[in-house]
Coordinates of C-alpha atoms and ligand atoms in Angstrom, one line a residue:
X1 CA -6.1 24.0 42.1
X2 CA -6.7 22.4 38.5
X3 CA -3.8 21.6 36.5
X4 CA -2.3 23.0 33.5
X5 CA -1.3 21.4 31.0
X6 CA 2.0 22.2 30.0
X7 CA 1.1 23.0 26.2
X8 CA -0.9 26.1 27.7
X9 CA 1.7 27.1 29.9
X10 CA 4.2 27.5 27.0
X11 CA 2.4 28.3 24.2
X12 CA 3.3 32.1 22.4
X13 CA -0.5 33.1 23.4
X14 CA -0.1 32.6 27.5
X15 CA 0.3 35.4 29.2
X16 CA 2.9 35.1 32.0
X17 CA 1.4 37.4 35.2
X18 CA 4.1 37.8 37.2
X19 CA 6.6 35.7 39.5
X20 CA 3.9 35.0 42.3
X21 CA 2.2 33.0 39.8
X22 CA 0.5 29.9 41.3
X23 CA 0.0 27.2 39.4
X24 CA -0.5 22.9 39.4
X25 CA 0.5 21.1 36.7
X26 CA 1.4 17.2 36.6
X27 CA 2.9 14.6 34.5
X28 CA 5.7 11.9 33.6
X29 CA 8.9 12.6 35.1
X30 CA 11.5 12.6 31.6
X31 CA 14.4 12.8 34.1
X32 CA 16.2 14.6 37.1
X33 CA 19.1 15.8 37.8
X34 CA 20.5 16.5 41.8
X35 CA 22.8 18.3 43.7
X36 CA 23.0 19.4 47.5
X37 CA 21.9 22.7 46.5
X38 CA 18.9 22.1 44.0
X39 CA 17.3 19.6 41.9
X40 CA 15.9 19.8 38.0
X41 CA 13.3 17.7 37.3
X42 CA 12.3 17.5 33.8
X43 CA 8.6 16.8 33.5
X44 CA 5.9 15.7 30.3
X45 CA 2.9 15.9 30.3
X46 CA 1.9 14.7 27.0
X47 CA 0.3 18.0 25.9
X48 CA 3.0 19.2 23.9
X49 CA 6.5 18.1 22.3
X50 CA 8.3 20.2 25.1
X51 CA 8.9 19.6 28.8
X52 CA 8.6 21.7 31.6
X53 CA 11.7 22.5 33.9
X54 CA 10.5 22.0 37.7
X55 CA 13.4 23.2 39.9
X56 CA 13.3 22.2 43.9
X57 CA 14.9 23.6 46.6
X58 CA 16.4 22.0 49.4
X59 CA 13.6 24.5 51.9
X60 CA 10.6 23.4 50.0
X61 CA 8.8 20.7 51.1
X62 CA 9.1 18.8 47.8
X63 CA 12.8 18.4 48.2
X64 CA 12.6 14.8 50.6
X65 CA 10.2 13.8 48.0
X66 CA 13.1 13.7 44.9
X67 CA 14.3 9.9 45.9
X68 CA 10.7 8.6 44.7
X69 CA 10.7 11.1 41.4
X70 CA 12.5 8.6 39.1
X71 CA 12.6 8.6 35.2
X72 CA 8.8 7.6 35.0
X73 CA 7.3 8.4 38.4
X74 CA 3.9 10.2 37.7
X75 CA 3.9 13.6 40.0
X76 CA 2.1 16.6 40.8
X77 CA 3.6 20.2 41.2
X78 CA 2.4 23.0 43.3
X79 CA 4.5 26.3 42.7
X80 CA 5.1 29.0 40.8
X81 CA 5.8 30.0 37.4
X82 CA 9.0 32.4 36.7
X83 CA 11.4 33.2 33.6
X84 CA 13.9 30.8 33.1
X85 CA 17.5 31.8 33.1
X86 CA 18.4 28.7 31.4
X87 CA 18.6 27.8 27.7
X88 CA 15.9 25.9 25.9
X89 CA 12.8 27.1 27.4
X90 CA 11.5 30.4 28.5
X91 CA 9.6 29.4 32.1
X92 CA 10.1 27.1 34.4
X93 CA 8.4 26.5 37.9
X94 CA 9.6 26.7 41.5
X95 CA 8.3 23.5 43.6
X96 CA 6.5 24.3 46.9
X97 CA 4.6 21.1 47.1
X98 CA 4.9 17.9 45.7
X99 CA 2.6 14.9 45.2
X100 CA 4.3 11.4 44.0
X101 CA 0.9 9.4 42.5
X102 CA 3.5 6.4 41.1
X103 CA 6.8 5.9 41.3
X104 CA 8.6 3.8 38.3
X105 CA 11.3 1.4 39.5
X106 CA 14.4 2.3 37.6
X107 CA 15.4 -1.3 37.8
X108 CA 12.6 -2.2 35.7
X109 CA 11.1 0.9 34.0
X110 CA 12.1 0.2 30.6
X111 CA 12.5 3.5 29.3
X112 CA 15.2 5.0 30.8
X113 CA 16.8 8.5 29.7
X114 CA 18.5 6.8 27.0
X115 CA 17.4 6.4 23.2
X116 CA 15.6 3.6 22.1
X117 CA 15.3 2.1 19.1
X118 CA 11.7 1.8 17.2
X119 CA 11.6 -2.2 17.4
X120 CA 12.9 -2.2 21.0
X121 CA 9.5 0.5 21.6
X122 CA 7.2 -1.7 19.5
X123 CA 7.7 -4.8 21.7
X124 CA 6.5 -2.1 24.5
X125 CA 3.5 -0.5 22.4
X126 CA 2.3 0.5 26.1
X127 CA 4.6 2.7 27.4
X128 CA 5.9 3.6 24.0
X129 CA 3.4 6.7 23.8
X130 CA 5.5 8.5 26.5
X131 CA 8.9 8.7 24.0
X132 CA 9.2 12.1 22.6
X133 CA 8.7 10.4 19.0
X134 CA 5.2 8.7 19.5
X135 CA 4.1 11.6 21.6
X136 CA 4.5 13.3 18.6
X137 CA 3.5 10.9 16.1
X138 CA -0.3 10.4 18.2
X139 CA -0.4 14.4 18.4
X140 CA -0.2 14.7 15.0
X141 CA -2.2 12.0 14.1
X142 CA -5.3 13.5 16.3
X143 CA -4.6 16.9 14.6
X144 CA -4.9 15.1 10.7
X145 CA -8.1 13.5 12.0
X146 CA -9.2 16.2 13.1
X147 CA -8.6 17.9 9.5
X148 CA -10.2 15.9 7.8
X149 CA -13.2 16.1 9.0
X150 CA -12.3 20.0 8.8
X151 CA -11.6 19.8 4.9
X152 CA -14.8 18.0 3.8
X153 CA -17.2 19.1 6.2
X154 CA -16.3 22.6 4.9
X155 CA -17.1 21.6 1.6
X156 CA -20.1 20.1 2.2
X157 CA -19.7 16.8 2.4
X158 CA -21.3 14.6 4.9
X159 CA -19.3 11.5 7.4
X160 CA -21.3 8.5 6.8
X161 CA -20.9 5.8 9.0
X162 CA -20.4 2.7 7.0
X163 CA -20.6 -0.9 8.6
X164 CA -17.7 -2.9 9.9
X165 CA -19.3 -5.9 10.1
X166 CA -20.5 -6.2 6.3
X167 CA -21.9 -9.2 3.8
X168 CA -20.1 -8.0 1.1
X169 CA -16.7 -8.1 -0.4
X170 CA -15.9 -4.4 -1.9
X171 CA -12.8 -5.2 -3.3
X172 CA -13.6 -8.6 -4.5
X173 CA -10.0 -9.6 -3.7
X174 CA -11.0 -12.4 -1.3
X175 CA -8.9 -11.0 1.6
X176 CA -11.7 -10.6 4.6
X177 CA -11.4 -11.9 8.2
X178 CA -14.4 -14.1 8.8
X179 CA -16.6 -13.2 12.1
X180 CA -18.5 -16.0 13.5
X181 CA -20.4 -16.4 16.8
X182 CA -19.8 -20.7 16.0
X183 CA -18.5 -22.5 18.8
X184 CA -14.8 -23.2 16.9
X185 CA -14.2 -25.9 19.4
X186 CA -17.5 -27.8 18.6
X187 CA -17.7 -29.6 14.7
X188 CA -19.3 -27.0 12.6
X189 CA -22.9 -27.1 11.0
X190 CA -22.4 -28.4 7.4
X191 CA -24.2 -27.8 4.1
X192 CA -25.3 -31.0 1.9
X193 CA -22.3 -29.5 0.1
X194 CA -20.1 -30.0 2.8
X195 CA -19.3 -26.2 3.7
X196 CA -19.1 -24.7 6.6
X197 CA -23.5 -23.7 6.8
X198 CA -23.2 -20.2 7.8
X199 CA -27.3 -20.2 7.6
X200 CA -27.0 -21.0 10.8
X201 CA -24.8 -18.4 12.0
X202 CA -25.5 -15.3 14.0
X203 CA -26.3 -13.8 11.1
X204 CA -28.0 -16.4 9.0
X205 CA -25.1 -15.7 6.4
X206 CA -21.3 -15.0 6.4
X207 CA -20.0 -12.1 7.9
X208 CA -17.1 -10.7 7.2
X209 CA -14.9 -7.9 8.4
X210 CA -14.9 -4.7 5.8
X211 CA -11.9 -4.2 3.7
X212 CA -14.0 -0.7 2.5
X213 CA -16.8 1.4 3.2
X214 CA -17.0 2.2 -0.8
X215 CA -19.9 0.0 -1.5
X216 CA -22.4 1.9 0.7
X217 CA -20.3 5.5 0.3
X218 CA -21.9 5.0 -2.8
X219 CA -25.5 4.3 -2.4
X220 CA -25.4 7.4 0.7
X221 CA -23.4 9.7 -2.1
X222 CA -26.2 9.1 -5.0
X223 CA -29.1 10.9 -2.0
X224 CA -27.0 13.3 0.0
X225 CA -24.4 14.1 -3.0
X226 CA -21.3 14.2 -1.3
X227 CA -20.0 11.5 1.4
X228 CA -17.2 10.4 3.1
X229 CA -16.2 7.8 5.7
X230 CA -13.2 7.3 8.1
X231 CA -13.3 4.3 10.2
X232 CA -11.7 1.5 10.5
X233 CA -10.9 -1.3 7.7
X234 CA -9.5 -5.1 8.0
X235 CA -7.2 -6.9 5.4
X236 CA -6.5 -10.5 5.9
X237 CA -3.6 -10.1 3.4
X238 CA -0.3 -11.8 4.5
X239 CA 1.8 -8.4 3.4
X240 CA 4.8 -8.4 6.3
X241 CA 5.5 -4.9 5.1
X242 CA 6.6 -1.1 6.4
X243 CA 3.2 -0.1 4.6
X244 CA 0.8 -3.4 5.6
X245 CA -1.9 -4.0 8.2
X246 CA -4.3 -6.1 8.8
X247 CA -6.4 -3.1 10.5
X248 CA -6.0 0.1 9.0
X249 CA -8.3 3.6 8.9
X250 CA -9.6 4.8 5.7
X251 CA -10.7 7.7 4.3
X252 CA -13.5 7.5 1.0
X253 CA -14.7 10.3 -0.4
X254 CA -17.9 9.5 -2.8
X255 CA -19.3 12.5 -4.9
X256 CA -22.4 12.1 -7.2
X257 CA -22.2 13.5 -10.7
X258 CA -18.1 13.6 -10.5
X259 CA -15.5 12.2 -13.0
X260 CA -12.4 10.6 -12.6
X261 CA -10.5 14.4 -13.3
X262 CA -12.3 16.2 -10.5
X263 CA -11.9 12.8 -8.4
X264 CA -8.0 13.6 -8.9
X265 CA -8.4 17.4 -8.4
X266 CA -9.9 16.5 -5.0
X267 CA -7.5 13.9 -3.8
X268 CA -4.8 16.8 -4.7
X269 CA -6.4 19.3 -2.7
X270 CA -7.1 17.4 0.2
X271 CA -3.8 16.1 0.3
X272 CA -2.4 19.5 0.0
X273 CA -4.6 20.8 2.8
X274 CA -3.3 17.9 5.2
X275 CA -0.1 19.5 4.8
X276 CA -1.1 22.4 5.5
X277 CA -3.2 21.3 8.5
X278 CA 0.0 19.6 9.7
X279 CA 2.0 23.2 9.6
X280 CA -0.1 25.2 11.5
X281 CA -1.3 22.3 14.3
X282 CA 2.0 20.5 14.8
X283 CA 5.3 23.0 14.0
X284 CA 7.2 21.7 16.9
X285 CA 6.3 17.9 16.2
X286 CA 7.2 18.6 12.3
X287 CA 10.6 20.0 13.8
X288 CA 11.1 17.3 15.7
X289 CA 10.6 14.9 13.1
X290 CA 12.8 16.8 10.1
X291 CA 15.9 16.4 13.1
X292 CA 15.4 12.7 14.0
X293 CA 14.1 10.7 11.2
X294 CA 15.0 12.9 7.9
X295 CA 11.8 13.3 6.8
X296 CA 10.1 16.1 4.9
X297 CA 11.5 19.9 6.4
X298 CA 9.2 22.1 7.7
X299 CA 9.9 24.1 3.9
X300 CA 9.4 20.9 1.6
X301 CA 5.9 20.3 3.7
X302 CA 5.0 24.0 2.5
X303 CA 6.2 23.4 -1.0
X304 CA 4.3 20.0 -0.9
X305 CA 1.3 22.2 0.0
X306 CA 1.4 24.3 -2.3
X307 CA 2.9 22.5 -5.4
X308 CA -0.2 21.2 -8.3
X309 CA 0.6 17.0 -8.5
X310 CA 1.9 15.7 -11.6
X311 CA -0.1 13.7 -13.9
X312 CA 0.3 10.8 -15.8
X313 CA -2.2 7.6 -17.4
X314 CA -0.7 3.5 -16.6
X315 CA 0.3 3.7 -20.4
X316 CA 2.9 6.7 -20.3
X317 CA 4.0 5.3 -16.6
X318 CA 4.8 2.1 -18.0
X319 CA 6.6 4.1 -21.2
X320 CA 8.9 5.7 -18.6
X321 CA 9.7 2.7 -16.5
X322 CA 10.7 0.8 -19.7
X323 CA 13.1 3.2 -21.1
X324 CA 14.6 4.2 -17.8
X325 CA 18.0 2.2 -16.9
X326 CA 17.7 1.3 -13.2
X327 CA 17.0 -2.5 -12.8
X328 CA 13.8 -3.8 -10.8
X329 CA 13.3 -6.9 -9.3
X330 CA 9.5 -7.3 -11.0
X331 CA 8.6 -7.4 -14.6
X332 CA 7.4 -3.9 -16.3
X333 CA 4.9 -4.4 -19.0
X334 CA 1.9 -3.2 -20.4
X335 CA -0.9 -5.3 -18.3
X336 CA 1.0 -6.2 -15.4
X337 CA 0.4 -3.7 -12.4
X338 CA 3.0 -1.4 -10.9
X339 CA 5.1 -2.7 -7.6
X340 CA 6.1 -1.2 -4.6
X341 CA 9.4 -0.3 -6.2
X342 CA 8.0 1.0 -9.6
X343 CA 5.4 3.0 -8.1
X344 CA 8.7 4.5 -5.5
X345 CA 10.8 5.3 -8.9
X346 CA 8.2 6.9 -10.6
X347 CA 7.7 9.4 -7.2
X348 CA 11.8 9.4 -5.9
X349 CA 13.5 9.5 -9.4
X350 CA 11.4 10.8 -12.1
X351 CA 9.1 13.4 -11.0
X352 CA 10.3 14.0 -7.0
X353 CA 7.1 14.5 -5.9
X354 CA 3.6 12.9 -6.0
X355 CA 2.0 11.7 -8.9
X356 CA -1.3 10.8 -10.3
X357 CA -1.2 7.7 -12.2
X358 CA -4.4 7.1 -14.4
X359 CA -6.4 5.1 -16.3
X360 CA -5.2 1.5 -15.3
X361 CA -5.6 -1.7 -17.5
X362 CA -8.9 -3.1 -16.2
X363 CA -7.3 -6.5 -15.7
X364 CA -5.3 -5.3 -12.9
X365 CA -8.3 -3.1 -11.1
X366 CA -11.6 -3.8 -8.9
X367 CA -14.9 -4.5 -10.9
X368 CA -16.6 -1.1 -9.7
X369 CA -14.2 0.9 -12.0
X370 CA -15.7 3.0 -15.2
X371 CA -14.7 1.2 -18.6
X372 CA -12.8 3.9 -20.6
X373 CA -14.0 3.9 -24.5
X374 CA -10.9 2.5 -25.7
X375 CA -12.4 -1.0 -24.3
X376 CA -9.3 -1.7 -22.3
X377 CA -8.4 0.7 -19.2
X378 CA -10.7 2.0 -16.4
X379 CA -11.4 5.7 -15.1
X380 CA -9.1 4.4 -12.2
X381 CA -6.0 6.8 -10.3
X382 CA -3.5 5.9 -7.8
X383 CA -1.8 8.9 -5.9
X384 CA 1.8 8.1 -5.4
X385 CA 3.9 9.9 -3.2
X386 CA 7.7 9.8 -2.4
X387 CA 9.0 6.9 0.5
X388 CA 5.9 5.2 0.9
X389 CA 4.0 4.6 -3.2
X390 CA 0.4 4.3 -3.2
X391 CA -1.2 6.7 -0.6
X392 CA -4.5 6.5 -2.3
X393 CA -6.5 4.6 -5.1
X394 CA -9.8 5.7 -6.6
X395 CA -11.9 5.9 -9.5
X396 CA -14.9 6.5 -11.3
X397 CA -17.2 4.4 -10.5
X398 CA -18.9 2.2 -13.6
X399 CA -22.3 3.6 -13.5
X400 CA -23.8 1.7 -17.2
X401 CA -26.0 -1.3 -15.7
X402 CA -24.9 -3.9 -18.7
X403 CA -21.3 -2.7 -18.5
X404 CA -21.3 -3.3 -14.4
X405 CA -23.0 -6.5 -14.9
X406 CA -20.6 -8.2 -17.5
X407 CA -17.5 -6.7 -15.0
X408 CA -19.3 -8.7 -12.3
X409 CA -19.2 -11.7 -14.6
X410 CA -16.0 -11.5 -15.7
X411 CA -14.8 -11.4 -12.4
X412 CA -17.1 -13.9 -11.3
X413 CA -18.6 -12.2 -8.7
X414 CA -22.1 -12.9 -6.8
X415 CA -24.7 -11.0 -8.9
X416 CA -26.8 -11.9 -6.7
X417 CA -25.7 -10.6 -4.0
X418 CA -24.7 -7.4 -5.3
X419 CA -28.6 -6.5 -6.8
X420 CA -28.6 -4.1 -4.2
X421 CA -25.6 -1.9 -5.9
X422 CA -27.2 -2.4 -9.1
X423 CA -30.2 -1.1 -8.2
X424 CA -28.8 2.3 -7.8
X425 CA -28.0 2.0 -11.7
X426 CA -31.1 0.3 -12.3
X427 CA -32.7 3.5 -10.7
X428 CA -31.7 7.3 -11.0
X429 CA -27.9 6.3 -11.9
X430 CA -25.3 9.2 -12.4
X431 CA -21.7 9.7 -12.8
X432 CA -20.2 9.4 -9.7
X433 CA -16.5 8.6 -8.2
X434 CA -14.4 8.6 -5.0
X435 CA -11.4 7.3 -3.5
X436 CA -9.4 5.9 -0.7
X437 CA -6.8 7.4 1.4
X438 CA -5.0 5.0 3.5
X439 CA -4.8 7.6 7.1
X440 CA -1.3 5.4 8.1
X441 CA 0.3 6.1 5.0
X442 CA -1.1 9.8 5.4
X443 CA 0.6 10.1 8.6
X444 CA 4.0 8.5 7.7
X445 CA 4.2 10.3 4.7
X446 CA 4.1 13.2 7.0
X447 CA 5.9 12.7 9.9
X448 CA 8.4 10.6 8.4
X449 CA 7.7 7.4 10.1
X450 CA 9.6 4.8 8.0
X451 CA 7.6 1.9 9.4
X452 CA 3.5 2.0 9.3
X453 CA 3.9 -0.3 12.8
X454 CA 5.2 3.6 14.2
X455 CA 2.3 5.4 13.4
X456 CA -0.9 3.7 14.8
X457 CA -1.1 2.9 18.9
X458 CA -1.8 -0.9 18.4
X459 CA -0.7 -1.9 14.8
X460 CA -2.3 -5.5 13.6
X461 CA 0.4 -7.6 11.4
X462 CA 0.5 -11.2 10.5
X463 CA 1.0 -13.4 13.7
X464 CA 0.7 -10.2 15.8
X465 CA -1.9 -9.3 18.1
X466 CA -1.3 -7.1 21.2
X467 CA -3.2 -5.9 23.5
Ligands
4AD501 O1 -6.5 0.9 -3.2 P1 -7.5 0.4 -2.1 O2 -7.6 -1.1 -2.0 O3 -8.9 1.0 -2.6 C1 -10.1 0.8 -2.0 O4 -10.2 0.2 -0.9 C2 -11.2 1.5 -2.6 N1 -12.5 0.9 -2.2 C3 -11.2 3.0 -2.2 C4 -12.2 3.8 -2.8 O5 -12.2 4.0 -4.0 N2 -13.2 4.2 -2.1 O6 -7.2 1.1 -0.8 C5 -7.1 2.5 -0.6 C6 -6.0 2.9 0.2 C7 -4.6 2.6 -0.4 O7 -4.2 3.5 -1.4 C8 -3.7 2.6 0.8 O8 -3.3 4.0 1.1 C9 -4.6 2.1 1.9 O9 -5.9 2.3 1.5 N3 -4.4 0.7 2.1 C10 -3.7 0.2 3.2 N4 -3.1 0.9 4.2 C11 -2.5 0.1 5.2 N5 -2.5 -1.2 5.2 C12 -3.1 -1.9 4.2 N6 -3.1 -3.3 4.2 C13 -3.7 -1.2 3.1 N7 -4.4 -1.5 2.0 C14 -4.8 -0.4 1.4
MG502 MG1 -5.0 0.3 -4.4

């Protein structure tokens, strides 16, 4: 008989046939409890945030089995399905037969009934995913996913797969993992020059790691219109914090014939719609995550969803953090960009909600960014939301050959490498613009999850690997 999972069994929409009901279903023992008349074994499948209630009899079969069903022990139940007298959950299922696939030691299991706390789970990132809390988190994480691809699809946007490996620095911040097939134990070939001769290197040049798929969002955005990518991006940027790592997803919308205003309109709305994506897919997870980590209620998330962002540019942000009176570690001041604790002030204090912070000193910002007329800031936004700051940064992208070219030499970039990106404003250039959402900070922002090591199965951080 195929197996249930127990998300179907106790979903609103199942409809419960009668006590004869026969039905399999198998999981992760959460824990049992014994006496000479019965046993309760509570059981997880991973399918939802609830358990099932297994009870055994002492004349079923299953009942000489219960020694080897530890907190742990991968089973299988045969029985049937009936009401359940007992609080918290509405059916439960009578054992007739029992199959014990592993047991788990209880001397060495590590996660035994008892809470644990999030470091004591990171150092187990294996087992961790069968806690209540990362079953939810990775539940919720597939359903945003999933969403996203819902919102743009539906708006006509295509998912362009962008490269991973890449010759090109899109941020031009320096901060990209090299990937070499040299032999790193051997001396390495040298230029004239005395660098490292990456000529002859697997790829006859340096290869690098992507820290963004903009670059060639853009040149698939100006032919199919509207783009987006969501894959995986590397930073080699020695951040040790709860919103850093070194291998993060990304999300980057690019939209032909777009400004930097409809750029911010669509950040809102697809923010808004991952909220709302999160209430209908994930109630009991959001529950879950309201009662143990005071985050965001289930009624703040449909606020959130509903509620237009505030807006406001660098130069009025920088106006409020100077007059206010709390006292911050950094400098404020016109030229100098916003911190981690300035950009949390402006979301926690002042407005209490996100914000859209625009029009950013071009100093401070990537060379791509559209030169406003006043000479000094670019068509650049960050979105800031409460607890976590920057969940995205975008712009409109500088789409005036001469202009792009002296940004390129003020930030003394490669020209030459980059004559392919100037070729698409050398031929049939337009407005265009996009951004990037930052899928960690998406799903703590929404779950909760003070830590961005919590929300992503096997999180990369300086001088840790695992797995
Ligand atoms: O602001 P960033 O660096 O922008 C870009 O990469 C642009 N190329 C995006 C675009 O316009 N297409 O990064 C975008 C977002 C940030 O707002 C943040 O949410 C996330 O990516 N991010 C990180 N998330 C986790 N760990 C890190 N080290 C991150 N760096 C950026
Ligand atoms: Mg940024």
């Amino acid at each position: 008989m195929a197996r249930i999972p127990i998300a179907t069994l106790l979903a609103p929409t199942y409809t419960f046939s009668g006590t004869d009901t026969a039905i399999t279903v198998a999981g992760w023992v959460r824990s049992k409890r014994e006496s000479k008349s019965v046993a309760f074994l509570v059981l997880n499948d991973g399918s939802s945030q609830d358990n099932l209630q297994i009870i055994v009899e002492p004349s079923s079969s299953a009942f000489a089995l219960l020694s080897r069903c530890q907190t742990g022990a991968a089973i299988q139940v045969q029985g049937t399905l009936r009401p359940s007298p007992g609080k918290g959950q509405s059916l439960e299922v009578l054992a007739q037969d029992l199959i014990v696939y592993g047991e788990a030691d209880p001397e060495t299991y590590p996660l035994q009934k008892k809470g644990h706390t999030l470091e004591f789970l990171r150092d187990i990132g294996h087992l961790r995913p069968r806690t209540n809390t990362f079953g939810a988190v990775f539940r919720l994480r597939h359903h945003l996913a999933y969403a996203v691809h819902e919102f743009f699809s539906t708006r006509g946007f295509y998912w362009v797969h962008t490269p991973i490996l890449t010759a090109s620095d899109c941020e031009g911040a320096g901060e990209m993992f090299t990937v070499t097939n040299f032999d790193l134990n051997k001396p390495l070939p040298k230029t004239p020059q005395g660098q490292v001769d990456f000529a002859q290197d697997f790829f006859g040049k340096q290869a690098r790691l992507t820290v963004s798929g903009q670059l060639e969002g853009e040149f698939m955005a100006m032919a199919l219109g509207q783009v987006y990518t969501f894959g995986p991006t590397f930073r080699a940027e020695n951040s040790n914090t709860t919103r850093h790592l070194a291998e993060f997803w990304m999300i980057e919308p690019e939209v032909a014939f777009a400004d930097l205003q409809s750029n911010a309109q669509l950040a809102e709305d697809f923010i808004r719609s991952m909220c709302r994506a999160a209430l209908k897919t994930c109630p009991a997870e959001l529950e879950f995550f309201a009662k143990h980590y005071q985050s965001m209620t289930v009624k703040d998330l449909e606020v959130l969803a509903e509620s237009p962002f505030v807006r406001m540019t660098y130069s009025d942000a920088i106006e409020t953090l100077t007059q206010s009176k709390a006292k911050f570690e950094f400098p404020v001041k016109w030229g100098l960009d916003l911190q981690s604790e300035h950009e949390r002030y402006l979301t926690d204090t002042v407005i209490k909600g996100p914000v859209i912070v625009t029009d950013y000193p071009k100093e401070i910002k990537a060379f791509y960014m559209r030169l406003n007329d006043d000479g000094k800031t670019v068509a650049a936004m960050d979105v800031l939301v409460p607890r976590i700051g920057e969940i995205i940064g975008g712009s409109q992208r500088e789409d005036r050959l001469p202009l792009l070219e002296q940004r390129l030499t003020e930030a003394r970039l490669p020209l030459a490498d980059l004559q392919w990106y100037l070729d698409l404003r050398r031929f049939g250039s337009a407005p265009h613009a996009g951004f990037g959402l930052g899928f960690e900070r998406l799903v703590q922002y929404i779950s909760g999850m003070a830590n961005i090591r919590d929300v992503i199965p096997c999180p990369r951080t300086p001088q840790k690997i695992e797995f």
